[in-house]
């Protein structure tokens, strides 16, 4: 190999040396790999087409010059600290051959790979900037033509009838369904009108799904604090696509108080009126007050006070929420594990309120179990809890899902002894409850349950007293899902 080829300029120089030792490198095997630090240019351009891995010096002056110039390179923080090696002039040929073998071997290949990765990143960055420029051009076009990024395609305005009784009880004990009289294609969000929002704790639960195959689209679980007594826009992260289908809203609430969900004007078509499992005079030929929007997802329509993102995307799943029936609640059994013998009934069913009382004791855990209350496929559970006495001491509440027909007292004793449930059970964790405001306990399971399970309601003391600590739990709502929708679609 000729010296001209051997010393052809390298794409990236991997050795750094002082310009004072230049004559010792001229004509050597690594001359084309050496980047020289010049005193005049070291501070301005410490690196120029170079990725130095080692510094070489032949003389004391060259070593001193390198020690002065290397800190300016190390300050960049983009390469490892460069080691400095002295080379004896007498053994220069062998030393430089060894250096060349090192930097052009595995280290050189690694450097070339790093260089290619850097080039790819630069290309990706330029493409990203191009996409951003195109997006800005589209945005400017929308503004220039005064186009709305989200357009309203259907609306039922609210109508307050003096004879309205309100549908709050329907929302608390069941749900209200509303078909949307538009194609699902391109729908990016729905707005609901609320004429009143309570201050007490509670949540509005909205599910959006397809009628044809039962597949879910999204679910919104919104605390009352995030709602406005006006239009509330429920946004989708991406617009509905694919085949045009029929959309259905399913709305319910949790907590002791309910929102004032507005109804619209009476309409002639019974198909598009609001419906519930329980007959109600206000739902007679009246739809909910709602608006449907298409356009860019994640963009709030103008004059909307808020925008609410979904808490769960349900694509590909059949979603169904259900409440615990009164017959199930009335079968609750006391399985408390406590050394205290109470003088009163600590666990019982409140017949006229569809609720359960679980009074804590000074020590141990008060618990009641409802056999086979949780259906297969259940993925989440929620309920409302409050101390049902103005002077009641605070308490802690939790829920435990155990395999059906298991030893309930053994499950509670395991939790009391170790502070954790058995691997076969699901534990919600403890939540403190007071008499001032109801709290909503939301329990999201890691995976849907496969078999029916027993539901246990537990309470314990959090202070030195449990006087009047009548812990009332109500509004039991469970959600189950399956992949049946995707099978139907096939």
GROMACS .gro file of C-alpha atoms in nm:
model
  490
    1UNK     CA    1   0.000   0.000   0.000
    2UNK     CA    2   0.149   0.335  -0.103
    3UNK     CA    3   0.210   0.610   0.146
    4UNK     CA    4  -0.037   0.834  -0.040
    5UNK     CA    5  -0.317   0.586   0.021
    6UNK     CA    6  -0.204   0.508   0.370
    7UNK     CA    7  -0.205   0.873   0.465
    8UNK     CA    8  -0.527   0.976   0.289
    9UNK     CA    9  -0.736   1.217   0.496
   10UNK     CA   10  -0.955   1.038   0.750
   11UNK     CA   11  -1.322   1.126   0.785
   12UNK     CA   12  -1.279   1.157   1.162
   13UNK     CA   13  -0.948   1.213   1.338
   14UNK     CA   14  -0.912   1.002   1.650
   15UNK     CA   15  -0.574   1.120   1.790
   16UNK     CA   16  -0.489   1.463   1.925
   17UNK     CA   17  -0.141   1.609   1.951
   18UNK     CA   18   0.030   1.943   1.999
   19UNK     CA   19   0.135   2.143   1.699
   20UNK     CA   20   0.481   2.160   1.857
   21UNK     CA   21   0.525   1.785   1.784
   22UNK     CA   22   0.400   1.805   1.427
   23UNK     CA   23   0.734   1.708   1.270
   24UNK     CA   24   0.738   1.378   1.464
   25UNK     CA   25   0.402   1.276   1.311
   26UNK     CA   26   0.470   1.389   0.955
   27UNK     CA   27   0.519   1.090   0.729
   28UNK     CA   28   0.416   0.844   1.002
   29UNK     CA   29   0.145   0.578   0.978
   30UNK     CA   30  -0.105   0.782   1.181
   31UNK     CA   31  -0.049   1.129   1.034
   32UNK     CA   32  -0.392   1.117   0.869
   33UNK     CA   33  -0.553   1.034   1.204
   34UNK     CA   34  -0.399   1.317   1.408
   35UNK     CA   35  -0.573   1.642   1.499
   36UNK     CA   36  -0.321   1.909   1.602
   37UNK     CA   37  -0.403   2.165   1.868
   38UNK     CA   38  -0.269   2.501   1.759
   39UNK     CA   39  -0.220   2.756   2.038
   40UNK     CA   40  -0.392   3.032   1.844
   41UNK     CA   41  -0.698   2.826   1.748
   42UNK     CA   42  -0.735   2.592   2.046
   43UNK     CA   43  -0.979   2.814   2.233
   44UNK     CA   44  -1.189   2.898   1.924
   45UNK     CA   45  -1.209   2.562   1.747
   46UNK     CA   46  -1.094   2.285   1.984
   47UNK     CA   47  -1.262   2.019   1.768
   48UNK     CA   48  -1.296   2.024   1.394
   49UNK     CA   49  -1.389   1.695   1.225
   50UNK     CA   50  -1.233   1.511   1.517
   51UNK     CA   51  -1.337   1.266   1.787
   52UNK     CA   52  -1.011   1.229   1.986
   53UNK     CA   53  -0.970   0.913   2.191
   54UNK     CA   54  -0.604   0.956   2.294
   55UNK     CA   55  -0.350   1.239   2.318
   56UNK     CA   56   0.017   1.175   2.219
   57UNK     CA   57   0.323   1.385   2.302
   58UNK     CA   58   0.689   1.342   2.202
   59UNK     CA   59   0.842   1.631   2.397
   60UNK     CA   60   0.803   1.812   2.726
   61UNK     CA   61   0.688   2.123   2.540
   62UNK     CA   62   0.426   1.922   2.350
   63UNK     CA   63   0.301   1.759   2.672
   64UNK     CA   64   0.273   2.096   2.846
   65UNK     CA   65   0.086   2.239   2.546
   66UNK     CA   66  -0.158   1.945   2.552
   67UNK     CA   67  -0.220   1.977   2.926
   68UNK     CA   68  -0.312   2.339   2.862
   69UNK     CA   69  -0.537   2.268   2.564
   70UNK     CA   70  -0.714   1.945   2.665
   71UNK     CA   71  -0.936   2.108   2.935
   72UNK     CA   72  -1.107   2.310   2.660
   73UNK     CA   73  -1.198   1.982   2.488
   74UNK     CA   74  -1.307   1.802   2.806
   75UNK     CA   75  -1.534   2.097   2.889
   76UNK     CA   76  -1.756   2.004   2.595
   77UNK     CA   77  -1.876   1.695   2.784
   78UNK     CA   78  -1.948   1.505   2.461
   79UNK     CA   79  -1.651   1.267   2.469
   80UNK     CA   80  -1.476   1.072   2.747
   81UNK     CA   81  -1.180   1.227   2.921
   82UNK     CA   82  -0.879   1.199   2.688
   83UNK     CA   83  -0.574   1.014   2.830
   84UNK     CA   84  -0.232   1.167   2.761
   85UNK     CA   85   0.058   0.936   2.663
   86UNK     CA   86   0.426   1.017   2.614
   87UNK     CA   87   0.605   0.843   2.326
   88UNK     CA   88   0.978   0.784   2.311
   89UNK     CA   89   1.125   0.906   1.984
   90UNK     CA   90   1.351   0.600   1.961
   91UNK     CA   91   1.055   0.356   1.969
   92UNK     CA   92   0.828   0.580   1.763
   93UNK     CA   93   0.759   0.328   1.483
   94UNK     CA   94   0.637   0.049   1.712
   95UNK     CA   95   0.431   0.285   1.931
   96UNK     CA   96   0.259   0.456   1.638
   97UNK     CA   97   0.185   0.118   1.472
   98UNK     CA   98   0.018   0.005   1.795
   99UNK     CA   99  -0.186   0.329   1.815
  100UNK     CA  100  -0.299   0.287   1.453
  101UNK     CA  101  -0.404  -0.073   1.514
  102UNK     CA  102  -0.606   0.045   1.815
  103UNK     CA  103  -0.792   0.338   1.662
  104UNK     CA  104  -0.858   0.179   1.322
  105UNK     CA  105  -0.972  -0.154   1.471
  106UNK     CA  106  -1.270  -0.201   1.703
  107UNK     CA  107  -1.253   0.154   1.833
  108UNK     CA  108  -1.258   0.290   1.481
  109UNK     CA  109  -1.561   0.082   1.386
  110UNK     CA  110  -1.740   0.203   1.697
  111UNK     CA  111  -1.656   0.563   1.605
  112UNK     CA  112  -1.789   0.517   1.252
  113UNK     CA  113  -2.109   0.363   1.391
  114UNK     CA  114  -2.150   0.659   1.626
  115UNK     CA  115  -2.099   0.896   1.335
  116UNK     CA  116  -2.371   0.721   1.131
  117UNK     CA  117  -2.615   0.732   1.425
  118UNK     CA  118  -2.548   1.103   1.462
  119UNK     CA  119  -2.616   1.155   1.092
  120UNK     CA  120  -2.946   0.963   1.117
  121UNK     CA  121  -3.052   1.174   1.415
  122UNK     CA  122  -2.977   1.488   1.217
  123UNK     CA  123  -3.195   1.361   0.931
  124UNK     CA  124  -3.480   1.280   1.172
  125UNK     CA  125  -3.452   1.624   1.324
  126UNK     CA  126  -3.478   1.790   0.982
  127UNK     CA  127  -3.784   1.576   0.899
  128UNK     CA  128  -3.944   1.672   1.231
  129UNK     CA  129  -3.885   2.039   1.159
  130UNK     CA  130  -4.042   1.991   0.815
  131UNK     CA  131  -4.351   1.831   0.970
  132UNK     CA  132  -4.380   2.115   1.220
  133UNK     CA  133  -4.356   2.368   0.939
  134UNK     CA  134  -4.632   2.185   0.748
  135UNK     CA  135  -4.848   2.182   1.060
  136UNK     CA  136  -4.794   2.555   1.109
  137UNK     CA  137  -4.893   2.611   0.746
  138UNK     CA  138  -5.217   2.418   0.799
  139UNK     CA  139  -5.283   2.607   1.119
  140UNK     CA  140  -5.228   2.937   0.941
  141UNK     CA  141  -5.467   2.825   0.667
  142UNK     CA  142  -5.738   2.752   0.923
  143UNK     CA  143  -5.694   3.092   1.082
  144UNK     CA  144  -5.672   3.275   0.751
  145UNK     CA  145  -5.999   3.123   0.626
  146UNK     CA  146  -6.163   3.157   0.969
  147UNK     CA  147  -6.231   2.783   0.986
  148UNK     CA  148  -6.311   2.623   1.320
  149UNK     CA  149  -6.087   2.325   1.406
  150UNK     CA  150  -6.389   2.164   1.579
  151UNK     CA  151  -6.737   2.200   1.431
  152UNK     CA  152  -7.074   2.135   1.594
  153UNK     CA  153  -7.283   1.900   1.380
  154UNK     CA  154  -7.580   1.834   1.608
  155UNK     CA  155  -7.732   1.988   1.920
  156UNK     CA  156  -8.023   1.942   2.160
  157UNK     CA  157  -8.054   2.263   2.361
  158UNK     CA  158  -8.155   2.240   2.730
  159UNK     CA  159  -8.519   2.296   2.819
  160UNK     CA  160  -8.641   2.342   3.177
  161UNK     CA  161  -9.000   2.233   3.224
  162UNK     CA  162  -9.165   2.372   3.540
  163UNK     CA  163  -9.296   2.021   3.612
  164UNK     CA  164  -8.951   1.860   3.599
  165UNK     CA  165  -8.865   1.647   3.900
  166UNK     CA  166  -8.504   1.585   3.801
  167UNK     CA  167  -8.346   1.256   3.704
  168UNK     CA  168  -8.081   1.252   3.978
  169UNK     CA  169  -8.218   0.935   4.136
  170UNK     CA  170  -8.199   0.753   3.803
  171UNK     CA  171  -7.832   0.847   3.772
  172UNK     CA  172  -7.752   0.738   4.129
  173UNK     CA  173  -7.926   0.400   4.124
  174UNK     CA  174  -7.883   0.307   3.759
  175UNK     CA  175  -7.798   0.486   3.438
  176UNK     CA  176  -7.953   0.695   3.161
  177UNK     CA  177  -7.885   0.608   2.797
  178UNK     CA  178  -7.894   0.839   2.497
  179UNK     CA  179  -7.854   0.747   2.129
  180UNK     CA  180  -7.679   1.008   1.917
  181UNK     CA  181  -7.865   1.072   1.589
  182UNK     CA  182  -7.544   1.119   1.387
  183UNK     CA  183  -7.287   0.897   1.220
  184UNK     CA  184  -6.988   0.815   1.439
  185UNK     CA  185  -6.742   0.890   1.156
  186UNK     CA  186  -6.523   1.185   1.255
  187UNK     CA  187  -6.683   1.251   1.596
  188UNK     CA  188  -6.419   1.410   1.819
  189UNK     CA  189  -6.620   1.491   2.130
  190UNK     CA  190  -6.958   1.533   2.298
  191UNK     CA  191  -7.078   1.812   2.526
  192UNK     CA  192  -7.332   1.761   2.806
  193UNK     CA  193  -7.527   2.039   2.975
  194UNK     CA  194  -7.553   2.049   3.355
  195UNK     CA  195  -7.787   2.300   3.515
  196UNK     CA  196  -7.644   2.240   3.864
  197UNK     CA  197  -7.331   2.082   4.014
  198UNK     CA  198  -7.325   1.989   4.387
  199UNK     CA  199  -7.034   2.079   4.610
  200UNK     CA  200  -7.023   1.747   4.793
  201UNK     CA  201  -6.799   1.470   4.671
  202UNK     CA  202  -6.918   1.262   4.380
  203UNK     CA  203  -6.836   1.174   4.021
  204UNK     CA  204  -7.008   1.182   3.687
  205UNK     CA  205  -6.947   0.862   3.489
  206UNK     CA  206  -6.999   0.875   3.112
  207UNK     CA  207  -6.947   0.584   2.873
  208UNK     CA  208  -6.945   0.613   2.495
  209UNK     CA  209  -6.987   0.302   2.282
  210UNK     CA  210  -7.118   0.160   1.956
  211UNK     CA  211  -7.468   0.014   1.933
  212UNK     CA  212  -7.408  -0.232   1.649
  213UNK     CA  213  -7.147  -0.449   1.821
  214UNK     CA  214  -7.146  -0.329   2.182
  215UNK     CA  215  -6.785  -0.214   2.158
  216UNK     CA  216  -6.677   0.065   2.392
  217UNK     CA  217  -6.508   0.385   2.276
  218UNK     CA  218  -6.416   0.574   2.594
  219UNK     CA  219  -6.513   0.631   2.956
  220UNK     CA  220  -6.501   0.956   3.153
  221UNK     CA  221  -6.503   0.948   3.535
  222UNK     CA  222  -6.515   1.315   3.633
  223UNK     CA  223  -6.515   1.450   3.991
  224UNK     CA  224  -6.777   1.717   4.052
  225UNK     CA  225  -6.501   1.972   4.116
  226UNK     CA  226  -6.403   1.955   3.746
  227UNK     CA  227  -6.756   2.013   3.616
  228UNK     CA  228  -6.924   2.344   3.536
  229UNK     CA  229  -7.290   2.440   3.561
  230UNK     CA  230  -7.293   2.484   3.185
  231UNK     CA  231  -7.175   2.289   2.883
  232UNK     CA  232  -6.900   2.036   2.959
  233UNK     CA  233  -6.697   1.909   2.662
  234UNK     CA  234  -6.591   1.543   2.677
  235UNK     CA  235  -6.302   1.514   2.431
  236UNK     CA  236  -6.167   1.207   2.254
  237UNK     CA  237  -5.791   1.162   2.197
  238UNK     CA  238  -5.865   1.063   1.837
  239UNK     CA  239  -6.176   1.101   1.627
  240UNK     CA  240  -6.399   0.800   1.563
  241UNK     CA  241  -6.300   0.638   1.235
  242UNK     CA  242  -6.375   0.334   1.025
  243UNK     CA  243  -6.729   0.243   0.930
  244UNK     CA  244  -7.010   0.478   1.025
  245UNK     CA  245  -7.190   0.344   1.334
  246UNK     CA  246  -7.445   0.452   1.592
  247UNK     CA  247  -7.309   0.603   1.913
  248UNK     CA  248  -7.469   0.563   2.254
  249UNK     CA  249  -7.402   0.752   2.577
  250UNK     CA  250  -7.450   0.583   2.913
  251UNK     CA  251  -7.445   0.823   3.208
  252UNK     CA  252  -7.449   0.758   3.584
  253UNK     CA  253  -7.316   0.914   3.904
  254UNK     CA  254  -7.150   0.808   4.227
  255UNK     CA  255  -7.171   0.976   4.568
  256UNK     CA  256  -7.445   1.100   4.793
  257UNK     CA  257  -7.531   1.397   4.569
  258UNK     CA  258  -7.612   1.396   4.197
  259UNK     CA  259  -7.553   1.651   3.924
  260UNK     CA  260  -7.841   1.828   3.752
  261UNK     CA  261  -7.820   1.667   3.408
  262UNK     CA  262  -8.027   1.879   3.170
  263UNK     CA  263  -8.293   1.745   2.936
  264UNK     CA  264  -8.382   1.889   2.596
  265UNK     CA  265  -8.707   1.978   2.421
  266UNK     CA  266  -8.962   1.701   2.353
  267UNK     CA  267  -8.913   1.529   2.017
  268UNK     CA  268  -9.135   1.311   1.802
  269UNK     CA  269  -8.895   1.017   1.757
  270UNK     CA  270  -8.899   0.777   2.049
  271UNK     CA  271  -8.577   0.617   1.922
  272UNK     CA  272  -8.369   0.920   2.019
  273UNK     CA  273  -8.527   0.998   2.356
  274UNK     CA  274  -8.332   0.936   2.674
  275UNK     CA  275  -8.401   0.600   2.836
  276UNK     CA  276  -8.353   0.430   3.168
  277UNK     CA  277  -8.430   0.092   3.321
  278UNK     CA  278  -8.678   0.261   3.554
  279UNK     CA  279  -8.969   0.463   3.405
  280UNK     CA  280  -8.955   0.835   3.483
  281UNK     CA  281  -9.203   1.109   3.378
  282UNK     CA  282  -8.930   1.356   3.280
  283UNK     CA  283  -8.796   1.114   3.017
  284UNK     CA  284  -9.128   1.103   2.830
  285UNK     CA  285  -9.029   1.183   2.469
  286UNK     CA  286  -8.737   1.399   2.581
  287UNK     CA  287  -8.366   1.358   2.498
  288UNK     CA  288  -8.072   1.475   2.701
  289UNK     CA  289  -7.928   1.817   2.624
  290UNK     CA  290  -7.611   1.741   2.428
  291UNK     CA  291  -7.396   1.857   2.141
  292UNK     CA  292  -7.184   1.651   1.900
  293UNK     CA  293  -6.860   1.783   1.749
  294UNK     CA  294  -6.634   1.669   1.465
  295UNK     CA  295  -6.288   1.794   1.368
  296UNK     CA  296  -5.945   1.789   1.527
  297UNK     CA  297  -5.941   1.571   1.841
  298UNK     CA  298  -5.815   1.730   2.160
  299UNK     CA  299  -5.922   2.082   2.058
  300UNK     CA  300  -6.179   2.258   2.276
  301UNK     CA  301  -6.471   2.423   2.096
  302UNK     CA  302  -6.498   2.797   2.143
  303UNK     CA  303  -6.710   2.923   2.431
  304UNK     CA  304  -6.680   2.594   2.617
  305UNK     CA  305  -6.582   2.644   2.983
  306UNK     CA  306  -6.381   2.322   3.009
  307UNK     CA  307  -6.250   2.018   2.825
  308UNK     CA  308  -6.235   1.675   2.989
  309UNK     CA  309  -6.014   1.389   2.864
  310UNK     CA  310  -6.130   1.028   2.903
  311UNK     CA  311  -6.004   0.827   3.198
  312UNK     CA  312  -6.007   0.503   2.997
  313UNK     CA  313  -6.012   0.404   2.629
  314UNK     CA  314  -6.239   0.106   2.569
  315UNK     CA  315  -6.163   0.021   2.206
  316UNK     CA  316  -6.203  -0.348   2.140
  317UNK     CA  317  -6.389  -0.423   2.464
  318UNK     CA  318  -6.752  -0.478   2.545
  319UNK     CA  319  -6.825  -0.263   2.850
  320UNK     CA  320  -7.111  -0.304   3.094
  321UNK     CA  321  -7.160  -0.142   3.432
  322UNK     CA  322  -7.391  -0.292   3.691
  323UNK     CA  323  -7.512  -0.212   4.042
  324UNK     CA  324  -7.539  -0.450   4.333
  325UNK     CA  325  -7.901  -0.558   4.364
  326UNK     CA  326  -8.093  -0.501   4.685
  327UNK     CA  327  -8.130  -0.878   4.724
  328UNK     CA  328  -7.750  -0.914   4.729
  329UNK     CA  329  -7.692  -0.626   4.971
  330UNK     CA  330  -7.949  -0.764   5.213
  331UNK     CA  331  -7.751  -1.090   5.236
  332UNK     CA  332  -7.445  -0.929   5.394
  333UNK     CA  333  -7.291  -1.140   5.672
  334UNK     CA  334  -7.082  -1.015   5.964
  335UNK     CA  335  -6.729  -1.164   5.947
  336UNK     CA  336  -6.550  -0.919   6.179
  337UNK     CA  337  -6.215  -1.011   6.331
  338UNK     CA  338  -6.181  -0.819   6.659
  339UNK     CA  339  -6.118  -0.904   7.027
  340UNK     CA  340  -6.393  -0.661   7.127
  341UNK     CA  341  -6.744  -0.798   7.185
  342UNK     CA  342  -6.979  -0.520   7.070
  343UNK     CA  343  -7.307  -0.439   7.241
  344UNK     CA  344  -7.472  -0.349   6.911
  345UNK     CA  345  -7.491  -0.477   6.555
  346UNK     CA  346  -7.185  -0.343   6.374
  347UNK     CA  347  -7.262  -0.470   6.023
  348UNK     CA  348  -7.612  -0.448   5.875
  349UNK     CA  349  -7.811  -0.357   5.567
  350UNK     CA  350  -8.015  -0.033   5.551
  351UNK     CA  351  -8.326  -0.138   5.365
  352UNK     CA  352  -8.465   0.204   5.274
  353UNK     CA  353  -8.130   0.349   5.160
  354UNK     CA  354  -7.983   0.055   4.966
  355UNK     CA  355  -7.672   0.096   5.176
  356UNK     CA  356  -7.457  -0.101   5.420
  357UNK     CA  357  -7.336   0.008   5.763
  358UNK     CA  358  -7.000  -0.118   5.888
  359UNK     CA  359  -6.925   0.038   6.230
  360UNK     CA  360  -6.555   0.014   6.332
  361UNK     CA  361  -6.447  -0.102   6.680
  362UNK     CA  362  -6.156   0.022   6.894
  363UNK     CA  363  -5.937  -0.267   6.777
  364UNK     CA  364  -5.941  -0.520   6.498
  365UNK     CA  365  -6.138  -0.501   6.174
  366UNK     CA  366  -6.515  -0.486   6.133
  367UNK     CA  367  -6.616  -0.660   5.812
  368UNK     CA  368  -6.918  -0.781   5.621
  369UNK     CA  369  -6.919  -1.013   5.319
  370UNK     CA  370  -7.158  -1.050   5.026
  371UNK     CA  371  -7.123  -1.387   4.858
  372UNK     CA  372  -7.063  -1.404   4.479
  373UNK     CA  373  -7.144  -1.034   4.436
  374UNK     CA  374  -6.866  -0.966   4.181
  375UNK     CA  375  -6.932  -1.107   3.835
  376UNK     CA  376  -6.662  -1.250   3.603
  377UNK     CA  377  -6.500  -0.986   3.384
  378UNK     CA  378  -6.525  -0.710   3.645
  379UNK     CA  379  -6.237  -0.464   3.603
  380UNK     CA  380  -6.328  -0.179   3.839
  381UNK     CA  381  -6.536  -0.111   4.149
  382UNK     CA  382  -6.651   0.210   4.313
  383UNK     CA  383  -6.870   0.311   4.604
  384UNK     CA  384  -6.946   0.613   4.819
  385UNK     CA  385  -6.872   0.620   5.193
  386UNK     CA  386  -6.956   0.867   5.471
  387UNK     CA  387  -6.983   0.875   5.851
  388UNK     CA  388  -7.360   0.896   5.887
  389UNK     CA  389  -7.368   1.102   6.207
  390UNK     CA  390  -7.274   1.468   6.255
  391UNK     CA  391  -7.063   1.386   6.564
  392UNK     CA  392  -6.925   1.056   6.434
  393UNK     CA  393  -6.555   0.984   6.474
  394UNK     CA  394  -6.359   0.929   6.152
  395UNK     CA  395  -6.292   0.577   6.030
  396UNK     CA  396  -6.106   0.397   5.753
  397UNK     CA  397  -6.288   0.196   5.486
  398UNK     CA  398  -6.163  -0.059   5.236
  399UNK     CA  399  -6.289  -0.333   5.005
  400UNK     CA  400  -6.163  -0.685   4.957
  401UNK     CA  401  -6.249  -0.916   4.666
  402UNK     CA  402  -6.192  -1.281   4.759
  403UNK     CA  403  -6.256  -1.605   4.569
  404UNK     CA  404  -6.615  -1.724   4.594
  405UNK     CA  405  -6.699  -1.950   4.889
  406UNK     CA  406  -6.364  -1.880   5.054
  407UNK     CA  407  -6.330  -1.853   5.432
  408UNK     CA  408  -6.419  -1.486   5.480
  409UNK     CA  409  -6.292  -1.462   5.839
  410UNK     CA  410  -5.963  -1.619   5.733
  411UNK     CA  411  -5.926  -1.357   5.457
  412UNK     CA  412  -5.992  -1.072   5.702
  413UNK     CA  413  -5.762  -1.225   5.966
  414UNK     CA  414  -5.482  -1.248   5.709
  415UNK     CA  415  -5.527  -0.881   5.627
  416UNK     CA  416  -5.535  -0.784   5.997
  417UNK     CA  417  -5.222  -0.986   6.075
  418UNK     CA  418  -5.000  -0.901   5.776
  419UNK     CA  419  -5.153  -0.579   5.647
  420UNK     CA  420  -5.185  -0.734   5.301
  421UNK     CA  421  -5.438  -0.965   5.139
  422UNK     CA  422  -5.374  -1.316   5.011
  423UNK     CA  423  -5.240  -1.345   4.653
  424UNK     CA  424  -5.577  -1.477   4.535
  425UNK     CA  425  -5.764  -1.167   4.658
  426UNK     CA  426  -5.782  -0.802   4.550
  427UNK     CA  427  -5.744  -0.532   4.818
  428UNK     CA  428  -5.837  -0.166   4.760
  429UNK     CA  429  -5.630  -0.016   5.040
  430UNK     CA  430  -5.758   0.196   5.327
  431UNK     CA  431  -5.931   0.531   5.279
  432UNK     CA  432  -6.019   0.767   5.566
  433UNK     CA  433  -6.382   0.883   5.590
  434UNK     CA  434  -6.533   1.164   5.798
  435UNK     CA  435  -6.878   1.301   5.866
  436UNK     CA  436  -6.811   1.622   5.675
  437UNK     CA  437  -6.812   1.498   5.318
  438UNK     CA  438  -6.870   1.172   5.134
  439UNK     CA  439  -6.570   1.017   4.962
  440UNK     CA  440  -6.566   0.802   4.651
  441UNK     CA  441  -6.351   0.492   4.667
  442UNK     CA  442  -6.243   0.382   4.318
  443UNK     CA  443  -6.085   0.039   4.293
  444UNK     CA  444  -5.925  -0.043   3.955
  445UNK     CA  445  -5.817  -0.406   3.922
  446UNK     CA  446  -5.496  -0.503   3.743
  447UNK     CA  447  -5.687  -0.759   3.537
  448UNK     CA  448  -6.051  -0.868   3.505
  449UNK     CA  449  -6.164  -1.132   3.750
  450UNK     CA  450  -6.212  -1.476   3.593
  451UNK     CA  451  -6.460  -1.630   3.837
  452UNK     CA  452  -6.735  -1.493   4.065
  453UNK     CA  453  -6.589  -1.337   4.380
  454UNK     CA  454  -6.713  -1.238   4.724
  455UNK     CA  455  -6.719  -0.869   4.813
  456UNK     CA  456  -6.608  -0.771   5.164
  457UNK     CA  457  -6.661  -0.427   5.318
  458UNK     CA  458  -6.413  -0.349   5.597
  459UNK     CA  459  -6.369  -0.069   5.848
  460UNK     CA  460  -6.131   0.012   6.131
  461UNK     CA  461  -6.069   0.295   6.376
  462UNK     CA  462  -5.824   0.575   6.295
  463UNK     CA  463  -5.840   0.759   6.631
  464UNK     CA  464  -5.876   0.665   6.997
  465UNK     CA  465  -6.254   0.679   6.977
  466UNK     CA  466  -6.521   0.526   6.755
  467UNK     CA  467  -6.819   0.712   6.906
  468UNK     CA  468  -7.109   0.745   6.659
  469UNK     CA  469  -6.880   0.623   6.379
  470UNK     CA  470  -7.164   0.487   6.167
  471UNK     CA  471  -6.981   0.422   5.843
  472UNK     CA  472  -7.236   0.403   5.561
  473UNK     CA  473  -7.139   0.267   5.221
  474UNK     CA  474  -7.370   0.305   4.919
  475UNK     CA  475  -7.375   0.354   4.543
  476UNK     CA  476  -7.198   0.026   4.463
  477UNK     CA  477  -7.101   0.041   4.094
  478UNK     CA  478  -6.901  -0.225   3.913
  479UNK     CA  479  -6.774  -0.230   3.555
  480UNK     CA  480  -6.701  -0.545   3.361
  481UNK     CA  481  -6.548  -0.586   3.019
  482UNK     CA  482  -6.482  -0.860   2.769
  483UNK     CA  483  -6.329  -0.893   2.423
  484UNK     CA  484  -6.661  -1.000   2.277
  485UNK     CA  485  -6.692  -0.685   2.069
  486UNK     CA  486  -6.383  -0.764   1.866
  487UNK     CA  487  -6.513  -1.115   1.800
  488UNK     CA  488  -6.842  -0.975   1.674
  489UNK     CA  489  -6.655  -0.738   1.447
  490UNK     CA  490  -6.473  -1.032   1.285
   0.00000   0.00000   0.00000
